[in-house]
mmCIF file of C-alpha atoms and ligand atoms in Angstrom:
data_model
loop_
_atom_site.group_PDB
_atom_site.id
_atom_site.type_symbol
_atom_site.label_atom_id
_atom_site.label_comp_id
_atom_site.label_asym_id
_atom_site.label_seq_id
_atom_site.Cartn_x
_atom_site.Cartn_y
_atom_site.Cartn_z
ATOM 1 C CA MET A 1141 10.842 13.722 17.624
ATOM 2 C CA GLU A 1142 7.533 14.554 15.943
ATOM 3 C CA LYS A 1143 4.493 12.394 16.578
ATOM 4 C CA ILE A 1144 3.113 10.709 13.495
ATOM 5 C CA LEU A 1145 -0.287 9.010 13.583
ATOM 6 C CA VAL A 1146 -0.346 5.881 11.352
ATOM 7 C CA THR A 1147 -3.848 4.481 10.639
ATOM 8 C CA GLY A 1148 -3.766 0.864 9.554
ATOM 9 C CA GLY A 1149 -0.320 0.643 11.078
ATOM 10 C CA THR A 1150 -0.583 -3.102 11.804
ATOM 11 C CA GLY A 1151 -1.357 -3.827 8.217
ATOM 12 C CA TYR A 1152 1.022 -4.956 5.557
ATOM 13 C CA ILE A 1153 2.318 -1.606 4.236
ATOM 14 C CA GLY A 1154 1.505 0.183 7.479
ATOM 15 C CA SER A 1155 3.708 -2.033 9.574
ATOM 16 C CA HIS A 1156 6.724 -1.682 7.316
ATOM 17 C CA THR A 1157 6.223 2.061 7.319
ATOM 18 C CA VAL A 1158 6.052 2.135 11.185
ATOM 19 C CA VAL A 1159 9.419 0.339 11.266
ATOM 20 C CA GLU A 1160 11.086 2.987 9.035
ATOM 21 C CA LEU A 1161 9.504 5.846 11.081
ATOM 22 C CA LEU A 1162 10.716 4.363 14.316
ATOM 23 C CA GLN A 1163 14.216 3.819 12.889
ATOM 24 C CA LYS A 1164 14.219 7.529 11.973
ATOM 25 C CA LYS A 1165 13.293 8.292 15.683
ATOM 26 C CA TYR A 1166 9.750 9.518 15.038
ATOM 27 C CA THR A 1167 7.169 8.837 17.719
ATOM 28 C CA VAL A 1168 4.561 6.639 16.262
ATOM 29 C CA ILE A 1169 0.935 6.114 17.257
ATOM 30 C CA ILE A 1170 -0.781 3.255 15.446
ATOM 31 C CA ALA A 1171 -4.547 3.349 15.149
ATOM 32 C CA ASP A 1172 -5.965 0.109 13.740
ATOM 33 C CA ASN A 1173 -9.273 -1.736 14.306
ATOM 34 C CA LEU A 1174 -7.424 -5.081 13.710
ATOM 35 C CA SER A 1175 -10.059 -6.014 11.157
ATOM 36 C CA ASN A 1176 -7.376 -7.443 8.830
ATOM 37 C CA SER A 1177 -4.286 -7.682 11.051
ATOM 38 C CA THR A 1178 -3.303 -8.908 14.464
ATOM 39 C CA ILE A 1179 -1.753 -7.307 17.587
ATOM 40 C CA GLU A 1180 1.299 -9.590 17.217
ATOM 41 C CA VAL A 1181 2.416 -7.362 14.398
ATOM 42 C CA VAL A 1182 3.317 -4.748 17.108
ATOM 43 C CA ASP A 1183 5.651 -7.402 18.622
ATOM 44 C CA GLY A 1184 7.352 -7.895 15.283
ATOM 45 C CA ILE A 1185 7.799 -4.086 14.947
ATOM 46 C CA GLU A 1186 9.346 -3.989 18.396
ATOM 47 C CA LYS A 1187 11.683 -6.954 17.646
ATOM 48 C CA ILE A 1188 13.083 -5.121 14.634
ATOM 49 C CA THR A 1189 13.367 -1.661 16.049
ATOM 50 C CA GLY A 1190 13.675 -2.182 19.916
ATOM 51 C CA ILE A 1191 10.858 0.383 20.185
ATOM 52 C CA ARG A 1192 7.199 -0.396 20.939
ATOM 53 C CA PRO A 1193 4.990 2.135 19.161
ATOM 54 C CA TYR A 1194 1.841 3.391 20.895
ATOM 55 C CA PHE A 1195 -1.115 1.259 19.813
ATOM 56 C CA GLU A 1196 -4.858 2.261 19.875
ATOM 57 C CA GLN A 1197 -7.533 -0.184 18.739
ATOM 58 C CA VAL A 1198 -9.724 2.301 16.991
ATOM 59 C CA ASP A 1199 -11.905 2.361 13.908
ATOM 60 C CA ILE A 1200 -11.222 5.579 12.069
ATOM 61 C CA CYS A 1201 -14.873 5.566 10.907
ATOM 62 C CA GLU A 1202 -15.941 6.430 14.530
ATOM 63 C CA LYS A 1203 -15.545 10.119 14.596
ATOM 64 C CA GLU A 1204 -15.659 10.544 18.352
ATOM 65 C CA LYS A 1205 -12.845 8.074 18.764
ATOM 66 C CA VAL A 1206 -10.717 9.921 16.227
ATOM 67 C CA ASN A 1207 -11.334 13.124 18.184
ATOM 68 C CA ALA A 1208 -10.431 11.315 21.430
ATOM 69 C CA LEU A 1209 -7.079 10.216 19.828
ATOM 70 C CA PHE A 1210 -6.152 13.770 19.112
ATOM 71 C CA GLU A 1211 -7.098 14.855 22.612
ATOM 72 C CA LYS A 1212 -5.007 12.088 24.064
ATOM 73 C CA TYR A 1213 -1.945 12.525 21.947
ATOM 74 C CA LYS A 1214 -1.296 16.181 21.808
ATOM 75 C CA ASP A 1215 0.442 17.773 18.799
ATOM 76 C CA ILE A 1216 0.328 14.948 16.244
ATOM 77 C CA LYS A 1217 2.362 16.411 13.414
ATOM 78 C CA ALA A 1218 1.205 14.335 10.527
ATOM 79 C CA ILE A 1219 -1.060 11.448 9.623
ATOM 80 C CA ILE A 1220 -0.237 8.561 7.318
ATOM 81 C CA HIS A 1221 -3.581 7.000 6.360
ATOM 82 C CA PHE A 1222 -3.428 3.399 5.363
ATOM 83 C CA ALA A 1223 -6.565 1.980 7.018
ATOM 84 C CA ALA A 1224 -8.897 0.786 4.252
ATOM 85 C CA PHE A 1225 -10.416 -2.252 2.612
ATOM 86 C CA LYS A 1226 -8.491 -3.299 -0.492
ATOM 87 C CA ALA A 1227 -9.863 -6.465 -2.069
ATOM 88 C CA VAL A 1228 -11.107 -5.690 -5.593
ATOM 89 C CA GLY A 1229 -13.447 -8.662 -5.923
ATOM 90 C CA GLU A 1230 -14.925 -8.291 -2.502
ATOM 91 C CA SER A 1231 -15.680 -4.613 -3.214
ATOM 92 C CA VAL A 1232 -17.864 -5.728 -6.189
ATOM 93 C CA GLU A 1233 -19.836 -7.845 -3.802
ATOM 94 C CA MET A 1234 -19.959 -5.314 -0.927
ATOM 95 C CA PRO A 1235 -19.783 -1.828 -2.505
ATOM 96 C CA LEU A 1236 -21.443 0.100 0.332
ATOM 97 C CA GLU A 1237 -19.103 -1.362 2.910
ATOM 98 C CA TYR A 1238 -16.178 -0.214 0.732
ATOM 99 C CA TYR A 1239 -17.495 3.300 0.205
ATOM 100 C CA GLN A 1240 -18.393 3.681 3.934
ATOM 101 C CA ASN A 1241 -15.169 2.234 5.275
ATOM 102 C CA ASN A 1242 -12.767 3.883 2.868
ATOM 103 C CA LEU A 1243 -14.414 7.323 2.549
ATOM 104 C CA ILE A 1244 -15.865 8.015 6.047
ATOM 105 C CA SER A 1245 -12.516 7.231 7.586
ATOM 106 C CA LEU A 1246 -10.768 9.789 5.252
ATOM 107 C CA MET A 1247 -13.425 12.491 5.922
ATOM 108 C CA ASN A 1248 -13.142 12.027 9.685
ATOM 109 C CA LEU A 1249 -9.393 12.565 9.348
ATOM 110 C CA LEU A 1250 -9.788 15.671 7.293
ATOM 111 C CA GLU A 1251 -12.138 17.046 9.846
ATOM 112 C CA VAL A 1252 -9.753 16.498 12.772
ATOM 113 C CA MET A 1253 -7.000 17.994 10.652
ATOM 114 C CA LYS A 1254 -9.004 21.163 10.487
ATOM 115 C CA LYS A 1255 -10.196 21.026 14.059
ATOM 116 C CA TYR A 1256 -6.809 20.493 15.647
ATOM 117 C CA ASN A 1257 -4.923 22.634 13.252
ATOM 118 C CA GLN A 1258 -2.851 19.648 12.288
ATOM 119 C CA PRO A 1259 -2.100 20.170 8.598
ATOM 120 C CA GLY A 1260 -0.364 17.138 7.146
ATOM 121 C CA LEU A 1261 -1.742 13.977 5.556
ATOM 122 C CA VAL A 1262 -0.072 11.229 3.415
ATOM 123 C CA PHE A 1263 -2.744 9.142 1.720
ATOM 124 C CA SER A 1264 -2.381 5.564 0.349
ATOM 125 C CA SER A 1265 -3.622 5.760 -3.124
ATOM 126 C CA SER A 1266 -3.239 3.260 -6.043
ATOM 127 C CA CYS A 1267 -2.181 3.045 -9.679
ATOM 128 C CA THR A 1268 -5.619 1.559 -10.134
ATOM 129 C CA VAL A 1269 -6.795 5.285 -10.708
ATOM 130 C CA TYR A 1270 -5.135 5.080 -14.116
ATOM 131 C CA GLY A 1271 -6.999 1.981 -15.260
ATOM 132 C CA GLN A 1272 -5.395 0.771 -18.476
ATOM 133 C CA PRO A 1273 -3.322 3.757 -19.435
ATOM 134 C CA ASP A 1274 -3.008 4.925 -23.030
ATOM 135 C CA HIS A 1275 0.769 5.441 -22.737
ATOM 136 C CA LEU A 1276 3.287 3.517 -20.772
ATOM 137 C CA PRO A 1277 5.074 4.011 -18.575
ATOM 138 C CA VAL A 1278 2.300 5.991 -16.873
ATOM 139 C CA THR A 1279 2.963 9.473 -15.490
ATOM 140 C CA GLU A 1280 1.143 11.393 -12.833
ATOM 141 C CA ASN A 1281 -0.430 13.536 -15.529
ATOM 142 C CA ALA A 1282 -2.201 10.535 -17.173
ATOM 143 C CA PRO A 1283 -5.941 10.870 -16.985
ATOM 144 C CA VAL A 1284 -7.825 9.106 -14.250
ATOM 145 C CA LYS A 1285 -10.091 6.519 -15.931
ATOM 146 C CA LYS A 1286 -13.411 5.205 -14.784
ATOM 147 C CA SER A 1287 -12.761 2.586 -12.246
ATOM 148 C CA LEU A 1288 -13.640 -1.052 -12.885
ATOM 149 C CA SER A 1289 -14.328 -1.780 -9.218
ATOM 150 C CA PRO A 1290 -15.833 0.005 -6.134
ATOM 151 C CA TYR A 1291 -12.446 -0.450 -4.457
ATOM 152 C CA GLY A 1292 -10.678 1.529 -7.224
ATOM 153 C CA ASN A 1293 -13.466 4.078 -7.161
ATOM 154 C CA THR A 1294 -12.959 4.681 -3.451
ATOM 155 C CA LYS A 1295 -9.294 5.620 -4.278
ATOM 156 C CA GLN A 1296 -10.433 8.002 -7.013
ATOM 157 C CA ILE A 1297 -13.174 9.604 -4.909
ATOM 158 C CA ALA A 1298 -10.796 9.888 -1.917
ATOM 159 C CA GLU A 1299 -8.295 11.801 -4.032
ATOM 160 C CA GLU A 1300 -11.125 14.118 -5.149
ATOM 161 C CA ILE A 1301 -12.282 14.584 -1.538
ATOM 162 C CA ILE A 1302 -8.728 15.565 -0.546
ATOM 163 C CA GLU A 1303 -8.393 17.936 -3.462
ATOM 164 C CA ASP A 1304 -11.709 19.690 -2.871
ATOM 165 C CA THR A 1305 -11.088 19.987 0.907
ATOM 166 C CA LEU A 1306 -7.569 21.384 0.364
ATOM 167 C CA LYS A 1307 -8.836 23.958 -2.154
ATOM 168 C CA ALA A 1308 -11.235 25.201 0.501
ATOM 169 C CA HIS A 1309 -8.629 25.020 3.304
ATOM 170 C CA PRO A 1310 -5.357 26.096 1.817
ATOM 171 C CA ASP A 1311 -3.642 25.761 5.197
ATOM 172 C CA LEU A 1312 -4.059 21.949 5.025
ATOM 173 C CA LYS A 1313 -1.401 19.832 3.273
ATOM 174 C CA ALA A 1314 -1.650 16.420 1.657
ATOM 175 C CA LEU A 1315 0.246 14.105 -0.629
ATOM 176 C CA SER A 1316 -1.183 11.010 -2.233
ATOM 177 C CA LEU A 1317 1.116 8.196 -3.058
ATOM 178 C CA ARG A 1318 -0.158 6.052 -5.939
ATOM 179 C CA TYR A 1319 1.300 2.594 -5.213
ATOM 180 C CA PHE A 1320 1.914 0.084 -7.942
ATOM 181 C CA ASN A 1321 2.167 -3.555 -6.732
ATOM 182 C CA PRO A 1322 3.815 -3.878 -3.297
ATOM 183 C CA ILE A 1323 5.421 -7.246 -2.587
ATOM 184 C CA GLY A 1324 7.887 -8.888 -0.356
ATOM 185 C CA ALA A 1325 8.622 -8.592 3.371
ATOM 186 C CA HIS A 1326 11.010 -6.970 5.857
ATOM 187 C CA PRO A 1327 14.477 -8.608 5.438
ATOM 188 C CA SER A 1328 14.354 -9.573 9.124
ATOM 189 C CA ALA A 1329 11.224 -11.712 8.390
ATOM 190 C CA PHE A 1330 9.551 -10.333 11.607
ATOM 191 C CA ILE A 1331 6.851 -8.715 9.633
ATOM 192 C CA GLY A 1332 5.278 -9.343 6.182
ATOM 193 C CA GLU A 1333 2.036 -9.835 4.391
ATOM 194 C CA LEU A 1334 -0.622 -11.891 6.207
ATOM 195 C CA PRO A 1335 -3.619 -12.381 3.943
ATOM 196 C CA LYS A 1336 -6.668 -13.836 5.495
ATOM 197 C CA GLY A 1337 -8.027 -16.931 3.648
ATOM 198 C CA VAL A 1338 -7.033 -17.656 0.077
ATOM 199 C CA PRO A 1339 -4.707 -14.920 -1.210
ATOM 200 C CA LEU A 1340 -5.961 -12.912 -4.111
ATOM 201 C CA ASN A 1341 -2.737 -11.208 -4.941
ATOM 202 C CA LEU A 1342 -0.067 -12.996 -6.954
ATOM 203 C CA VAL A 1343 2.989 -13.185 -4.697
ATOM 204 C CA PRO A 1344 1.227 -14.397 -1.512
ATOM 205 C CA PHE A 1345 -0.440 -16.989 -3.604
ATOM 206 C CA VAL A 1346 2.850 -18.095 -5.033
ATOM 207 C CA THR A 1347 4.597 -18.341 -1.640
ATOM 208 C CA GLN A 1348 1.567 -20.264 -0.179
ATOM 209 C CA ALA A 1349 1.407 -22.560 -3.228
ATOM 210 C CA VAL A 1350 5.089 -23.377 -2.820
ATOM 211 C CA ALA A 1351 4.564 -23.932 0.882
ATOM 212 C CA GLY A 1352 2.156 -26.619 -0.158
ATOM 213 C CA ILE A 1353 -1.071 -25.157 1.193
ATOM 214 C CA ARG A 1354 -2.772 -23.958 -2.048
ATOM 215 C CA GLY A 1355 -2.356 -26.358 -4.886
ATOM 216 C CA LYS A 1356 -1.271 -25.011 -8.229
ATOM 217 C CA LEU A 1357 -0.936 -21.308 -9.015
ATOM 218 C CA LYS A 1358 -3.469 -20.301 -11.607
ATOM 219 C CA VAL A 1359 -1.960 -17.787 -14.094
ATOM 220 C CA PHE A 1360 -4.862 -15.608 -15.227
ATOM 221 C CA GLY A 1361 -4.548 -15.462 -18.987
ATOM 222 C CA ASN A 1362 -1.619 -15.831 -21.483
ATOM 223 C CA ASP A 1363 -3.344 -14.147 -24.432
ATOM 224 C CA TYR A 1364 -2.575 -10.616 -23.614
ATOM 225 C CA ASN A 1365 -0.791 -8.329 -25.962
ATOM 226 C CA THR A 1366 2.506 -8.629 -24.058
ATOM 227 C CA PRO A 1367 5.806 -10.372 -24.993
ATOM 228 C CA ASP A 1368 4.891 -13.646 -23.227
ATOM 229 C CA GLY A 1369 1.168 -13.134 -23.198
ATOM 230 C CA THR A 1370 0.788 -12.770 -19.458
ATOM 231 C CA ALA A 1371 -0.151 -9.433 -17.775
ATOM 232 C CA ILE A 1372 2.535 -6.970 -16.674
ATOM 233 C CA ARG A 1373 2.736 -5.031 -13.369
ATOM 234 C CA ASP A 1374 5.302 -2.905 -11.625
ATOM 235 C CA TYR A 1375 6.167 -4.863 -8.474
ATOM 236 C CA ILE A 1376 7.797 -2.761 -5.762
ATOM 237 C CA ASN A 1377 9.466 -3.950 -2.519
ATOM 238 C CA VAL A 1378 7.340 -2.973 0.468
ATOM 239 C CA VAL A 1379 10.381 -1.550 2.307
ATOM 240 C CA ASP A 1380 11.166 0.665 -0.590
ATOM 241 C CA LEU A 1381 7.415 1.662 -0.553
ATOM 242 C CA ALA A 1382 7.527 2.283 3.219
ATOM 243 C CA ARG A 1383 10.607 4.577 2.751
ATOM 244 C CA ALA A 1384 8.600 6.703 0.243
ATOM 245 C CA HIS A 1385 6.209 7.492 3.086
ATOM 246 C CA ILE A 1386 9.023 8.879 5.191
ATOM 247 C CA VAL A 1387 10.171 11.226 2.525
ATOM 248 C CA ALA A 1388 6.558 12.234 1.856
ATOM 249 C CA VAL A 1389 6.021 13.082 5.579
ATOM 250 C CA GLU A 1390 9.325 14.997 5.647
ATOM 251 C CA ARG A 1391 8.411 16.918 2.524
ATOM 252 C CA ILE A 1392 5.151 18.090 4.169
ATOM 253 C CA LEU A 1393 6.805 18.885 7.557
ATOM 254 C CA ALA A 1394 9.630 20.806 5.864
ATOM 255 C CA GLY A 1395 7.183 22.814 3.833
ATOM 256 C CA LYS A 1396 8.772 21.699 0.587
ATOM 257 C CA GLN A 1397 5.623 20.934 -1.359
ATOM 258 C CA LYS A 1398 5.057 22.694 -4.696
ATOM 259 C CA SER A 1399 1.329 22.970 -3.941
ATOM 260 C CA ASN A 1400 -0.634 21.934 -0.864
ATOM 261 C CA TYR A 1401 -1.868 18.764 -2.623
ATOM 262 C CA GLU A 1402 0.519 16.603 -4.571
ATOM 263 C CA MET A 1403 0.504 13.069 -5.985
ATOM 264 C CA PHE A 1404 3.313 10.755 -6.845
ATOM 265 C CA ASN A 1405 3.698 7.456 -8.598
ATOM 266 C CA ILE A 1406 5.432 4.998 -6.253
ATOM 267 C CA GLY A 1407 6.783 2.073 -8.306
ATOM 268 C CA THR A 1408 10.122 0.840 -9.684
ATOM 269 C CA GLY A 1409 9.635 1.995 -13.290
ATOM 270 C CA ARG A 1410 9.956 -1.649 -14.471
ATOM 271 C CA GLY A 1411 7.210 -3.925 -15.636
ATOM 272 C CA SER A 1412 7.327 -7.719 -15.040
ATOM 273 C CA SER A 1413 4.991 -10.342 -16.408
ATOM 274 C CA VAL A 1414 3.358 -13.033 -14.311
ATOM 275 C CA LEU A 1415 5.712 -15.638 -15.966
ATOM 276 C CA GLU A 1416 8.767 -13.416 -15.171
ATOM 277 C CA ILE A 1417 7.703 -13.328 -11.517
ATOM 278 C CA ILE A 1418 7.448 -17.011 -11.454
ATOM 279 C CA GLN A 1419 10.934 -17.505 -13.107
ATOM 280 C CA THR A 1420 12.543 -14.851 -10.878
ATOM 281 C CA PHE A 1421 11.008 -16.494 -7.780
ATOM 282 C CA GLU A 1422 12.364 -19.844 -8.796
ATOM 283 C CA LYS A 1423 15.801 -18.412 -9.471
ATOM 284 C CA ALA A 1424 15.854 -16.430 -6.195
ATOM 285 C CA THR A 1425 14.655 -19.354 -3.951
ATOM 286 C CA GLY A 1426 15.599 -22.541 -5.735
ATOM 287 C CA GLU A 1427 11.935 -23.658 -5.291
ATOM 288 C CA LYS A 1428 9.707 -24.832 -8.106
ATOM 289 C CA VAL A 1429 6.386 -23.093 -8.779
ATOM 290 C CA ASP A 1430 3.673 -25.391 -10.185
ATOM 291 C CA TYR A 1431 1.279 -23.434 -12.332
ATOM 292 C CA GLU A 1432 -1.445 -23.706 -14.959
ATOM 293 C CA ILE A 1433 -2.746 -21.146 -17.296
ATOM 294 C CA VAL A 1434 -6.496 -20.345 -16.945
ATOM 295 C CA ASP A 1435 -8.755 -17.686 -18.190
ATOM 296 C CA ARG A 1436 -8.163 -14.015 -17.682
ATOM 297 C CA ARG A 1437 -9.451 -12.588 -14.398
ATOM 298 C CA PRO A 1438 -12.353 -10.211 -15.035
ATOM 299 C CA GLY A 1439 -11.383 -6.548 -14.397
ATOM 300 C CA ASP A 1440 -7.638 -7.098 -14.750
ATOM 301 C CA VAL A 1441 -5.734 -4.513 -16.836
ATOM 302 C CA GLU A 1442 -3.232 -5.799 -19.434
ATOM 303 C CA GLN A 1443 -0.169 -3.929 -18.481
ATOM 304 C CA VAL A 1444 0.798 -1.022 -16.316
ATOM 305 C CA TRP A 1445 4.118 0.201 -14.954
ATOM 306 C CA ALA A 1446 5.201 3.543 -13.456
ATOM 307 C CA ASP A 1447 7.096 6.424 -14.769
ATOM 308 C CA THR A 1448 8.883 7.269 -11.633
ATOM 309 C CA LYS A 1449 10.925 10.166 -12.783
ATOM 310 C CA TYR A 1450 8.845 12.793 -11.047
ATOM 311 C CA ALA A 1451 8.868 10.985 -7.701
ATOM 312 C CA ASN A 1452 12.614 10.251 -8.126
ATOM 313 C CA LYS A 1453 13.430 13.892 -8.712
ATOM 314 C CA GLU A 1454 10.951 15.647 -6.475
ATOM 315 C CA LEU A 1455 11.071 13.292 -3.474
ATOM 316 C CA GLY A 1456 14.716 12.354 -3.873
ATOM 317 C CA TRP A 1457 13.500 8.730 -3.491
ATOM 318 C CA LYS A 1458 14.020 5.666 -5.606
ATOM 319 C CA ALA A 1459 13.117 2.012 -5.286
ATOM 320 C CA ASP A 1460 16.380 0.146 -5.173
ATOM 321 C CA ILE A 1461 15.788 -3.380 -3.842
ATOM 322 C CA SER A 1462 15.993 -5.953 -6.617
ATOM 323 C CA LEU A 1463 13.117 -8.129 -7.662
ATOM 324 C CA GLU A 1464 15.131 -11.245 -6.763
ATOM 325 C CA ASP A 1465 15.830 -10.061 -3.232
ATOM 326 C CA THR A 1466 12.196 -9.010 -2.906
ATOM 327 C CA LEU A 1467 10.829 -12.391 -3.954
ATOM 328 C CA ALA A 1468 13.466 -14.063 -1.663
ATOM 329 C CA SER A 1469 12.197 -11.996 1.236
ATOM 330 C CA ALA A 1470 8.542 -12.966 0.524
ATOM 331 C CA TRP A 1471 9.606 -16.629 0.664
ATOM 332 C CA ALA A 1472 11.708 -16.183 3.804
ATOM 333 C CA TRP A 1473 8.629 -14.685 5.518
ATOM 334 C CA GLU A 1474 6.271 -17.472 4.302
ATOM 335 C CA LYS A 1475 8.797 -20.108 5.586
ATOM 336 C CA LYS A 1476 8.952 -18.329 8.953
ATOM 337 C CA ILE A 1477 5.159 -18.136 9.533
ATOM 338 C CA ARG A 1478 4.695 -21.786 8.272
ATOM 339 C CA LYS A 1479 7.755 -22.898 10.338
ATOM 340 C CA LEU A 1480 9.375 -24.490 7.252
ATOM 341 C CA LYS A 1481 13.024 -25.082 6.956
HETATM 342 C C1 UD1 B 1521 -4.885 -4.640 -8.191
HETATM 343 C C2 UD1 B 1521 -4.748 -3.181 -8.508
HETATM 344 C C3 UD1 B 1521 -4.067 -2.484 -7.342
HETATM 345 C C4 UD1 B 1521 -4.749 -2.780 -6.046
HETATM 346 C C5 UD1 B 1521 -4.705 -4.315 -5.826
HETATM 347 C C6 UD1 B 1521 -5.422 -4.660 -4.598
HETATM 348 C C7 UD1 B 1521 -4.454 -2.704 -10.820
HETATM 349 C C8 UD1 B 1521 -3.487 -2.509 -11.986
HETATM 350 N N1 UD1 B 1521 -3.883 -2.978 -9.638
HETATM 351 O O1 UD1 B 1521 -3.614 -5.206 -8.286
HETATM 352 O O2 UD1 B 1521 -4.076 -1.093 -7.539
HETATM 353 O O3 UD1 B 1521 -4.126 -2.118 -4.966
HETATM 354 O O4 UD1 B 1521 -5.400 -4.944 -6.948
HETATM 355 O O5 UD1 B 1521 -5.463 -6.005 -4.396
HETATM 356 O O6 UD1 B 1521 -5.671 -2.575 -11.036
HETATM 357 N N2 UD1 B 1521 -2.470 -13.166 -10.904
HETATM 358 C C9 UD1 B 1521 -2.399 -14.441 -11.361
HETATM 359 N N3 UD1 B 1521 -2.793 -15.475 -10.450
HETATM 360 C C10 UD1 B 1521 -3.139 -15.164 -9.156
HETATM 361 C C11 UD1 B 1521 -3.149 -13.800 -8.713
HETATM 362 C C12 UD1 B 1521 -2.765 -12.800 -9.641
HETATM 363 O O7 UD1 B 1521 -2.108 -14.810 -12.553
HETATM 364 O O8 UD1 B 1521 -3.527 -16.118 -8.396
HETATM 365 C C13 UD1 B 1521 -2.027 -12.105 -11.829
HETATM 366 C C14 UD1 B 1521 -3.100 -11.108 -12.107
HETATM 367 O O9 UD1 B 1521 -3.951 -11.435 -13.140
HETATM 368 C C15 UD1 B 1521 -2.257 -9.878 -12.366
HETATM 369 C C16 UD1 B 1521 -1.008 -10.044 -11.564
HETATM 370 O O10 UD1 B 1521 -1.004 -11.427 -11.235
HETATM 371 O O11 UD1 B 1521 -1.929 -9.799 -13.734
HETATM 372 C C17 UD1 B 1521 -1.009 -9.255 -10.315
HETATM 373 O O12 UD1 B 1521 -2.254 -9.466 -9.605
HETATM 374 P P1 UD1 B 1521 -2.506 -8.923 -8.137
HETATM 375 O O13 UD1 B 1521 -1.419 -9.311 -7.248
HETATM 376 O O14 UD1 B 1521 -3.876 -9.459 -7.718
HETATM 377 O O15 UD1 B 1521 -2.519 -7.381 -8.317
HETATM 378 P P2 UD1 B 1521 -3.295 -6.406 -9.277
HETATM 379 O O16 UD1 B 1521 -4.534 -7.039 -9.700
HETATM 380 O O17 UD1 B 1521 -2.336 -5.864 -10.257
#
C-alpha cells in the first residue's frame, strides 16, 4: 500500500492516526524528534496493530534531514504533519521558539513536496483560528480572528502559508483539519496522552487528579455566559479524530478535493461545559473528581463548538464515540500508566 509520512507520529494524535493507517494497510513512516514523546509509543502501536511502522528520529526543522527522508523512502504518497509545539501558555513565554518550530517545519515540508513531486499534505490545524466566534456552532466560513497566543497564531499563519504556496503551485494538494478538543485514549489502553509535567489541558488534569498525583482540579471560572457558568468546548475522541485523517488522505489520493486547498472542522458538533465533563467522567468511571472554582484562565474563550455538517457530508466522516466511553478510555489509560487497579 501507499507510503504515508507522519511527522509527530509518536505524539498523542499522531500515534492514534498511525494505528488507523496501519490497520488500513498503509505503509507508515514516522518522523519525530521525540521532544514531547517517547520511543515506547512505537511499541504500543505495534502491540495494537501487529505491525511496526518505520521510525526516524528527525527534526522536521532540519531541511537536509527532511530531504534525506525523501531520498531514503522513495515515493511517499502523502504527508500528515502533526509535529509542532502546542502549549498556549508556553508560547506566550517563548514566541520565537513557537514560530520557528511550527512554521519552519511546515515550509520545509512544502519545499520537499515541490522538489519530489509529492503533492499531498494533511495539516493539523485548530479551532483556535476562530477565536470566540460570533455565531455558534462555528462553520468553516467563520472569519479567522486575531489570535490570543503565539501558538494560535502559528496555526493561522501556517494555513496562510499553505494557501499562498498552493496558489502558486496548483499541482500541490493540501487539506487542513481544524481540531476542536481531542480527548481520550485508544480503547486498548496501549497508547494515549502523555503530557510532560503538570497537564494544562482539562482531561489529563482530571485523570491525574483522580489518580491522586495532582491535588484538586481547578475549574477556571464559573461566571461565563453559559448555562452553568463554566466554559464550553467540543470534546472529540482521539480515535474519531485519527479516523478523520484517513479519510482526508484518501480524499487527496483519490483526487476528490473540490479545490487544491480545503479546510474542515473536526469536532462532534456538541458543546460540553467543564462541569458537564466532570459529571460525565464521574458517571463513566464511578470515581469522584474533587474540584474548586477559581478565576478564569487568561486567554480562554467562553464557548466554542463545531458545525460539522460540511465535514460530515464532504468527507463522509462523523465522530461517533460517546463522551462517556471517551472519558472512560482516558481513565483506563491513566490507570494503566500509573499501574492502578
Ligand atoms: C486550547 C485551544 C486549542 C488548542 C489547545 C492546546 C481554544 C478554544 N482551544 O484548548 O485549539 O489546541 O488549547 O492546548 O482556544 N480547564 C479547567 N481546568 C484545567 C484545565 C482546563 O477548568 O485545569 C478548562 C479551560 O478553562 C477550558 C476547558 O477546560 O474551558 C478546556 O481547556 P483545555 O483542555 O486547556 O483546552 P482549550 O483551552 O479549550
